GROMACS .gro file of C-alpha atoms in nm:
model
   77
    1MET     CA    1  -2.675   0.872  -2.655
    2ASP     CA    2  -2.702   1.074  -2.332
    3THR     CA    3  -2.363   1.198  -2.212
    4LYS     CA    4  -2.328   1.329  -1.858
    5PRO     CA    5  -2.206   1.687  -1.821
    6TRP     CA    6  -1.832   1.721  -1.775
    7ARG     CA    7  -1.866   1.846  -1.417
    8GLU     CA    8  -2.054   1.531  -1.320
    9ARG     CA    9  -1.799   1.309  -1.497
   10VAL     CA   10  -1.511   1.483  -1.317
   11ARG     CA   11  -1.687   1.442  -0.981
   12LEU     CA   12  -1.750   1.072  -1.045
   13GLU     CA   13  -1.390   1.012  -1.151
   14ASP     CA   14  -1.261   1.196  -0.843
   15GLU     CA   15  -1.474   0.969  -0.625
   16LEU     CA   16  -1.340   0.663  -0.805
   17LEU     CA   17  -0.980   0.782  -0.760
   18GLU     CA   18  -1.037   0.829  -0.386
   19GLN     CA   19  -1.179   0.477  -0.359
   20LEU     CA   20  -0.888   0.329  -0.554
   21GLN     CA   21  -0.632   0.515  -0.341
   22ALA     CA   22  -0.794   0.374  -0.027
   23GLN     CA   23  -0.780   0.023  -0.174
   24ILE     CA   24  -0.414   0.068  -0.270
   25SER     CA   25  -0.329   0.184   0.081
   26GLN     CA   26  -0.508  -0.114   0.239
   27ALA     CA   27  -0.337  -0.358   0.000
   28ALA     CA   28   0.004  -0.207   0.078
   29LYS     CA   29  -0.057  -0.254   0.452
   30ARG     CA   30  -0.166  -0.617   0.403
   31ARG     CA   31   0.138  -0.681   0.181
   32ALA     CA   32   0.371  -0.528   0.441
   33ALA     CA   33   0.219  -0.751   0.709
   34ALA     CA   34   0.281  -1.055   0.488
   35LEU     CA   35   0.640  -0.939   0.427
   36VAL     CA   36   0.694  -0.907   0.803
   37GLU     CA   37   0.571  -1.266   0.842
   38GLY     CA   38   0.811  -1.373   0.567
   39VAL     CA   39   1.102  -1.204   0.741
   40ALA     CA   40   1.008  -1.377   1.067
   41GLU     CA   41   0.990  -1.715   0.894
   42LEU     CA   42   1.307  -1.684   0.686
   43GLY     CA   43   1.511  -1.490   0.939
   44SER     CA   44   1.606  -1.179   0.744
   45VAL     CA   45   1.493  -0.924   0.491
   46TYR     CA   46   1.776  -1.037   0.264
   47LYS     CA   47   1.659  -1.400   0.260
   48LEU     CA   48   1.300  -1.293   0.194
   49ALA     CA   49   1.415  -1.072  -0.093
   50GLN     CA   50   1.606  -1.365  -0.244
   51GLU     CA   51   1.297  -1.585  -0.210
   52LEU     CA   52   1.080  -1.326  -0.386
   53GLY     CA   53   1.337  -1.224  -0.647
   54LYS     CA   54   1.331  -0.862  -0.531
   55SER     CA   55   1.593  -0.629  -0.390
   56TRP     CA   56   1.630  -0.625  -0.013
   57THR     CA   57   1.592  -0.246  -0.018
   58ALA     CA   58   1.252  -0.274  -0.190
   59ILE     CA   59   1.134  -0.519   0.076
   60ASP     CA   60   1.279  -0.312   0.360
   61ASN     CA   61   1.124   0.010   0.229
   62ALA     CA   62   0.781  -0.153   0.183
   63ILE     CA   63   0.787  -0.274   0.542
   64LYS     CA   64   0.905   0.061   0.677
   65LYS     CA   65   0.651   0.260   0.475
   66ASN     CA   66   0.345   0.039   0.522
   67GLY     CA   67   0.420  -0.197   0.808
   68PRO     CA   68   0.305  -0.176   1.165
   69ALA     CA   69   0.418   0.134   1.349
   70PRO     CA   70   0.709   0.067   1.584
   71SER     CA   71   0.612   0.086   1.946
   72ASP     CA   72   0.720   0.398   2.129
   73PRO     CA   73   0.950   0.295   2.416
   74THR     CA   74   0.847   0.603   2.614
   75THR     CA   75   0.482   0.495   2.622
   76THR     CA   76   0.529   0.120   2.662
   77PRO     CA   77   0.486   0.007   3.025
   0.00000   0.00000   0.00000
């Protein structure tokens, strides 16, 4: 059985962690976009939270943290 040196194993695991973090970030953005669509369809964060069986604050925070950036009124024509 040929075991890789610990330095190599650490480097490989660090690379894997970076890849997983990127995937988590992308999934969170896609989820936030879906939540925004749900709010638009149902009319409020509260109604969406009821539909999903989650707290409205969890839904609101997910959208705020990972959703589309609000447009800056000073730069919008």
